[in-house]
Short mmCIF file of C-alpha atoms and ligand atoms in Angstrom, two decimals:
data_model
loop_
_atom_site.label_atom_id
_atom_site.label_comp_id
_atom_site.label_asym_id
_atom_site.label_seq_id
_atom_site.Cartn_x
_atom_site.Cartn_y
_atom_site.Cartn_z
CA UNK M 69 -20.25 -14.67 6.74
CA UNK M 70 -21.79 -11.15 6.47
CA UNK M 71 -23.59 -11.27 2.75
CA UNK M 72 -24.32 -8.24 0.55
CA UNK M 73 -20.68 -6.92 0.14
CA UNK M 74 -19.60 -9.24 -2.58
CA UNK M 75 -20.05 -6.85 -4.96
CA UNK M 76 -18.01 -4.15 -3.60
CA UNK M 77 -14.57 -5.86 -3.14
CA UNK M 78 -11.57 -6.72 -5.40
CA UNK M 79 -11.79 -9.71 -7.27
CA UNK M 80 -8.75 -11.51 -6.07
CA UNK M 81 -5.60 -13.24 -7.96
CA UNK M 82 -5.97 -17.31 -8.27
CA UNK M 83 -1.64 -18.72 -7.41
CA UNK M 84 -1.06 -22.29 -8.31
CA UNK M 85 0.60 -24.31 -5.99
CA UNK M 86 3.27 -25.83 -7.52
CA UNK M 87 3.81 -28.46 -5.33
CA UNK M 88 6.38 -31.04 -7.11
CA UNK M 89 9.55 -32.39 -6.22
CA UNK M 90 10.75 -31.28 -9.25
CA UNK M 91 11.40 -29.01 -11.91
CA UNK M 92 10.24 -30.95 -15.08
CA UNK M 93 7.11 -31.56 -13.85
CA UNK M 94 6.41 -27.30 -12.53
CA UNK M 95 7.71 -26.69 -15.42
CA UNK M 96 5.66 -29.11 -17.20
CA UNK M 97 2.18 -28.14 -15.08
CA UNK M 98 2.66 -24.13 -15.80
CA UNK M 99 2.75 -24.79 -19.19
CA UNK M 100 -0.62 -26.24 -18.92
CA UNK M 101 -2.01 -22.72 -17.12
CA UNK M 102 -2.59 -19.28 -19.65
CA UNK M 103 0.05 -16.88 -19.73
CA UNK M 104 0.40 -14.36 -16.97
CA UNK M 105 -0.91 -16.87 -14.38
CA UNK M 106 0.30 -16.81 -10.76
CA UNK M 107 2.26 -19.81 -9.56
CA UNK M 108 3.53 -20.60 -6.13
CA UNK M 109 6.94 -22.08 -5.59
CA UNK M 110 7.45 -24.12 -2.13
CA UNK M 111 9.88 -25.61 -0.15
CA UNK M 112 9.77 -29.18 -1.90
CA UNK M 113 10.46 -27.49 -5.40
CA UNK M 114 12.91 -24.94 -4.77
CA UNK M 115 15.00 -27.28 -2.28
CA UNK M 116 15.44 -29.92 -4.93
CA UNK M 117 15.00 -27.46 -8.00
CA UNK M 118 16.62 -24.39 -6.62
CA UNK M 119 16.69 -20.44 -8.04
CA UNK M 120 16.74 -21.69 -11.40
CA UNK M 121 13.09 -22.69 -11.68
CA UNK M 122 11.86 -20.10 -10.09
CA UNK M 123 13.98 -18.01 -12.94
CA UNK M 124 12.23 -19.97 -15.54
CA UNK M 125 9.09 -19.39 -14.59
CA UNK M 126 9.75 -15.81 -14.52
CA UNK M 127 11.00 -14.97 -17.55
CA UNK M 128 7.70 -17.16 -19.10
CA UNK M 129 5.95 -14.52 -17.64
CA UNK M 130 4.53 -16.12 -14.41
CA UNK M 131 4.36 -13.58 -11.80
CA UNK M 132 5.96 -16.09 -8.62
CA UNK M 133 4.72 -15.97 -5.17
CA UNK M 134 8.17 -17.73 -3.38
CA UNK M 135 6.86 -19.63 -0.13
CA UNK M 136 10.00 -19.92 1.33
CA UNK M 137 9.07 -18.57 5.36
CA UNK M 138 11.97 -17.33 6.02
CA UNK M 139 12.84 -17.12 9.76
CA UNK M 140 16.14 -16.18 10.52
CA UNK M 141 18.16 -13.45 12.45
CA UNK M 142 17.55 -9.70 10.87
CA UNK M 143 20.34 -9.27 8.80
CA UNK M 144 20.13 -13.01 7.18
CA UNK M 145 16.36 -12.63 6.70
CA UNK M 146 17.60 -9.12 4.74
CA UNK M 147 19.73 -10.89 2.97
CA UNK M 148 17.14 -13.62 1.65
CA UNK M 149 14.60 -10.97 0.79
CA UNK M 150 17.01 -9.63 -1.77
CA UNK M 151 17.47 -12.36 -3.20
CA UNK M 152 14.38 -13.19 -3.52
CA UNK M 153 14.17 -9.87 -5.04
CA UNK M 154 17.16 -10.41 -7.52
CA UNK M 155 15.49 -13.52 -8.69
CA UNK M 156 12.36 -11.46 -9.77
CA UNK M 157 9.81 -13.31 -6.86
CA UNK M 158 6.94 -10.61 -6.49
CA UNK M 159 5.65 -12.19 -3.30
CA UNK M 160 7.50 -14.31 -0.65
CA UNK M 161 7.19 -15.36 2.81
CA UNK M 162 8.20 -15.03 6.58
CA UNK M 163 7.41 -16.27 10.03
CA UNK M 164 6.19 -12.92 11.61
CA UNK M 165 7.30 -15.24 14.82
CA UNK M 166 10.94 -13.96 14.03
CA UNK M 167 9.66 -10.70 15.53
CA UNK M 168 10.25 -7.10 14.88
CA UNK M 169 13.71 -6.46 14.26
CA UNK M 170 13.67 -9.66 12.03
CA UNK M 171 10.21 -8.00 10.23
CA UNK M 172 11.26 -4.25 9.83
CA UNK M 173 14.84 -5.28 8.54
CA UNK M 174 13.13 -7.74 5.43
CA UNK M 175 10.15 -4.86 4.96
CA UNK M 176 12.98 -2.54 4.74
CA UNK M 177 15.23 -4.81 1.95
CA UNK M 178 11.71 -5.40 -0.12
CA UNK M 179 11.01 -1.84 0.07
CA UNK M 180 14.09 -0.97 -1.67
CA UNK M 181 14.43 -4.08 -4.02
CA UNK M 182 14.38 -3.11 -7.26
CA UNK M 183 12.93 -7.20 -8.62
CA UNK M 184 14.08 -8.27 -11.97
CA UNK M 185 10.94 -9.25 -13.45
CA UNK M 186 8.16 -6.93 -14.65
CA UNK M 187 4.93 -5.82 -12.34
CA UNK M 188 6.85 -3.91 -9.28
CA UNK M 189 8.84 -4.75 -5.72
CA UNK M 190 8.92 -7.55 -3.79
CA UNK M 191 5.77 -8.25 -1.67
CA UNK M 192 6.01 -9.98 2.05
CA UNK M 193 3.59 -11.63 3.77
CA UNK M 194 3.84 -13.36 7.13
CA UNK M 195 2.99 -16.85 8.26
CA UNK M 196 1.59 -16.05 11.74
CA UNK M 197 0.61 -19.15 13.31
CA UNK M 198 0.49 -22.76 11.02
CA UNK M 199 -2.56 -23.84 10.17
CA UNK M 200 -1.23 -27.45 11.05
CA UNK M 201 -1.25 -25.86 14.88
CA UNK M 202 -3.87 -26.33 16.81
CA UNK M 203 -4.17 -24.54 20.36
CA UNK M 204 -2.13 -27.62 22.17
CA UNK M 205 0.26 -27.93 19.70
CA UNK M 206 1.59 -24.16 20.05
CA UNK M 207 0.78 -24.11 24.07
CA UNK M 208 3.45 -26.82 23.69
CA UNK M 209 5.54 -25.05 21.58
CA UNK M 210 5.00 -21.57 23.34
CA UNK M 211 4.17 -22.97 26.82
CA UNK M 212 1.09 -22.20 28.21
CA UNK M 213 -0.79 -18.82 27.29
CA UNK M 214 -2.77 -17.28 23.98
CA UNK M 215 -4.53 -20.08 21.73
CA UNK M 216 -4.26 -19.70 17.95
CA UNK M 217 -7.09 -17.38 17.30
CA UNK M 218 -5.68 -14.38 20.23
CA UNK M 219 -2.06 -15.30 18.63
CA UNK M 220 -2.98 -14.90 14.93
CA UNK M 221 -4.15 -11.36 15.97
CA UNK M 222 -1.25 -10.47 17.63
CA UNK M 223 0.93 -12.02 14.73
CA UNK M 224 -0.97 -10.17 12.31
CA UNK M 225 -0.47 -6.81 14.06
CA UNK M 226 3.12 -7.70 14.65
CA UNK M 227 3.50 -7.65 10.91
CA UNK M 228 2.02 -4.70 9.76
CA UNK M 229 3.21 -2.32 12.52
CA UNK M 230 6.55 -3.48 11.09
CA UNK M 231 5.99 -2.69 7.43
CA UNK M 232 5.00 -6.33 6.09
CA UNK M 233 2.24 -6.18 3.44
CA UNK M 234 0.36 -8.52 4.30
CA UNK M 235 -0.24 -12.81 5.63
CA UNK M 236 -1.51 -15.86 5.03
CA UNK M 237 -4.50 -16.40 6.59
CA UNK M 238 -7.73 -19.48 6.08
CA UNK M 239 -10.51 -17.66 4.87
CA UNK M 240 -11.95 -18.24 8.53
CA UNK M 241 -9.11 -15.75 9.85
CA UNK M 242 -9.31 -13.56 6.55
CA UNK M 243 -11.85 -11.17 7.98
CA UNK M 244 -10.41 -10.80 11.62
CA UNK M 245 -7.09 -10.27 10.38
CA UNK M 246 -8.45 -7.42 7.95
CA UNK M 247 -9.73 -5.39 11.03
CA UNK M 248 -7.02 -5.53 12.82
CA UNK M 249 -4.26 -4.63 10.42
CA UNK M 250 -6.72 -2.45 7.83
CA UNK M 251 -8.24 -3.38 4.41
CA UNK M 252 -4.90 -2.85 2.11
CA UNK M 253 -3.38 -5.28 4.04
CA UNK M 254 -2.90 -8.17 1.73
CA UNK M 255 -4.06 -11.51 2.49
CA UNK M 256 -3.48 -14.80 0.60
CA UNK M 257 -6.36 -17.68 1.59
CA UNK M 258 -5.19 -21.24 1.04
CA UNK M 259 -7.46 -24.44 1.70
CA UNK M 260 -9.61 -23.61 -1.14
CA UNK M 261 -11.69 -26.20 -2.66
CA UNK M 262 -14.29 -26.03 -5.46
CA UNK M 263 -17.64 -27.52 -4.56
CA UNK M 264 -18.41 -31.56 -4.27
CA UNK M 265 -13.84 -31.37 -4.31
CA UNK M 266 -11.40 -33.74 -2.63
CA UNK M 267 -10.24 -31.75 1.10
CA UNK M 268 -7.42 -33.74 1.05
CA UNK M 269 -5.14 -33.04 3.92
CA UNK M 270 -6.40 -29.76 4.48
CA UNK M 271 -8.76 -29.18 7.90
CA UNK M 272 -10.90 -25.97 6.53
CA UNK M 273 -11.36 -25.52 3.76
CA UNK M 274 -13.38 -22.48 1.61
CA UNK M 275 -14.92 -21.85 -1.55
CA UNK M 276 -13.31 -19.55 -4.21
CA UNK M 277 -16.59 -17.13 -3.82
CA UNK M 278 -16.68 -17.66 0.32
CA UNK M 279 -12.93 -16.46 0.31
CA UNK M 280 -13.38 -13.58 -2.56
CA UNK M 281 -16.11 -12.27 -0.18
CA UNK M 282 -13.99 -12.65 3.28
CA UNK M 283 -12.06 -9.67 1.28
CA UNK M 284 -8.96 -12.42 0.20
CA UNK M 285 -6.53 -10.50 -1.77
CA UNK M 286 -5.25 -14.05 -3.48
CA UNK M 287 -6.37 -17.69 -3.46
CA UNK M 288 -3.72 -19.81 -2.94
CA UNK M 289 -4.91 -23.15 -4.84
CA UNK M 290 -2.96 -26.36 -5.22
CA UNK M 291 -4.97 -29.51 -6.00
CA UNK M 292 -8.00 -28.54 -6.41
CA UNK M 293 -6.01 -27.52 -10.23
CA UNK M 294 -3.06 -29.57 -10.39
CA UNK M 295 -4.62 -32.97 -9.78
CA UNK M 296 -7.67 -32.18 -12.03
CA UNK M 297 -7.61 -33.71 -15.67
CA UNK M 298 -7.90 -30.18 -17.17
CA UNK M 299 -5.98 -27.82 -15.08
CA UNK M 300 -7.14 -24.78 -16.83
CA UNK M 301 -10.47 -25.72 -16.99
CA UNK M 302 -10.26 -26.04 -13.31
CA UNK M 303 -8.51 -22.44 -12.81
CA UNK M 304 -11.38 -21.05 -14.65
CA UNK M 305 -13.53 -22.37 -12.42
CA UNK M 306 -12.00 -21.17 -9.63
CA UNK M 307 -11.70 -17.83 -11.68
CA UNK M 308 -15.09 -17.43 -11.94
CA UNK M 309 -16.30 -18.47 -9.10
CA UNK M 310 -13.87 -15.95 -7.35
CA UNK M 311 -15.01 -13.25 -9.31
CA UNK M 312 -11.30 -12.89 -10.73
CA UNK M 313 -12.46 -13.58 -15.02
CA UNK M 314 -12.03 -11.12 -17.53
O1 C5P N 10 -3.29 -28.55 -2.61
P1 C5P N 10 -3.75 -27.42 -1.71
O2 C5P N 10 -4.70 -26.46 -2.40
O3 C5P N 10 -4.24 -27.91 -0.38
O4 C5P N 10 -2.40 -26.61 -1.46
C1 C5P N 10 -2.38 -25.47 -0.63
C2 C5P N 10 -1.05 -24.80 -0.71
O5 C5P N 10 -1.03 -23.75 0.24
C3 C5P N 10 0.14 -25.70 -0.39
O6 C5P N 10 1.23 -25.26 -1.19
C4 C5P N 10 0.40 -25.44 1.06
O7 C5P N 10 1.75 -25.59 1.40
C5 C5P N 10 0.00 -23.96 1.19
N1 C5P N 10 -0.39 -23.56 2.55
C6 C5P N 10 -1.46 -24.13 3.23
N2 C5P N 10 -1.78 -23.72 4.49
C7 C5P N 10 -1.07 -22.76 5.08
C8 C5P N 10 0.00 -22.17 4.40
C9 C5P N 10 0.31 -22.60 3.13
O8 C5P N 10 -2.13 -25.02 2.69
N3 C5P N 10 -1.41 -22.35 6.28
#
């Protein structure tokens, strides 16, 4: 970590993982965040909850990030990123491993989706490599070649030479993917823990202020809020450790 820079970048957004298996208890956890805060909707929720919750929680004013990684061919992928749009989701994702075609044709659907909640378009950012992969697991899923770190580069690239705004990135890859793909490309940092925290599941995990000064555009936190006795208590922490009060 290079120090001295914290200063000078963007505080970043906090997103909520909502990660239930259904829609009472989202529903039931956002109403235990302020107003206005950022929640995440997953595979687990909107498979068993569908469109509807993420509806909800749009029109009480939470701006959705929809974590759907889409990977499909171009024109169904399209498809899926207006709808997304339609259901007023300001940030969804996409395997940037459904290469270009797949990548310009949703850039080119977000670019012109009009969203029907408040705050602007449609935002897309890529899933390059999981961070469940390690370099055997992909070798055996790619056959032999580039390990993670070489393919979340190239991923990365992929993406924003075809018009995606940005990925999802640990705050280990944050930096790196920055440099190759420029500063205003977005990135969203999950595996974020607040000191003396529970890891959980996750392998690497980073501090709100470790990830606000990697240049992290938003902290993706699950846990770390939802399973804590006060869960806005524990999003203000995270808020001001990030940098992101006020
Ligand atoms: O509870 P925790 O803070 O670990 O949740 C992290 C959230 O970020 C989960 O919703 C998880 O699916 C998501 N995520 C992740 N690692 C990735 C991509 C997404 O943890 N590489």
């Amino acid at each position: 970590m290079s120090g001295g820079e914290e200063g000078a970048v963007k505080p970043p957004e906090v997103i909520v993982a909502l990660d239930f298996p259904a829609a009472d208890a989202a529903l039931a956890m956002a109403s235990r965040l302020p107003e206005g805060t950022w929640v995440k909707v997953g595979l687990e929720l909107f498979t068993s909850a569908g469109p509807a919750v993420v509806e909800r929680l749009v029109g009480r004013g939470h701006p959705v990030f929809l974590d759907l990684k889409v990977h499909d061919i171009p024109n169904t992928a399209a498809g899926a990123v207006r709808s997304a749009a339609r259901l007023g989701a300001r940030l969804l994702t996409l395997h940037a491993s459904g290469g270009r075609a797949m990548l310009e044709a949703a850039a080119g659907a977000a670019g012109t989706s009009k969203g029907a909640g408040s705050g602007g378009r449609l935002r897309l950012l890529a899933v390059t490599v999981l961070t469940s992969l390690d370099d055997a697991a992909l070798a055996e899923v790619m056959g032999r070649g580039a390990g993670t770190e070489e393919a979340v580069g190239r991923l990365a690239a992929l993406a924003s030479g075809s018009g995606i705004d940005g990925a999802v990135a640990s705050v280990a890859e944050c930096r790196a993917v920055k440099a190759v793909c420029g500063a205003d490309f977005l990135v969203a940092t999950p595996g974020i823990r607040l000191a003396g925290g529970d890891a959980h599941d996750q392998k690497r995990v980073a501090a709100p202020g470790e990830a606000r000064a990697a240049g992290a555009d938003y902290l993706v936190v699950g846990r770390a809020i939802t399973a804590a006795d006060d869960p806005g208590a524990a999003l203000r922490r995270v808020m001001e450790e990030a940098g992101a009060t006020g």
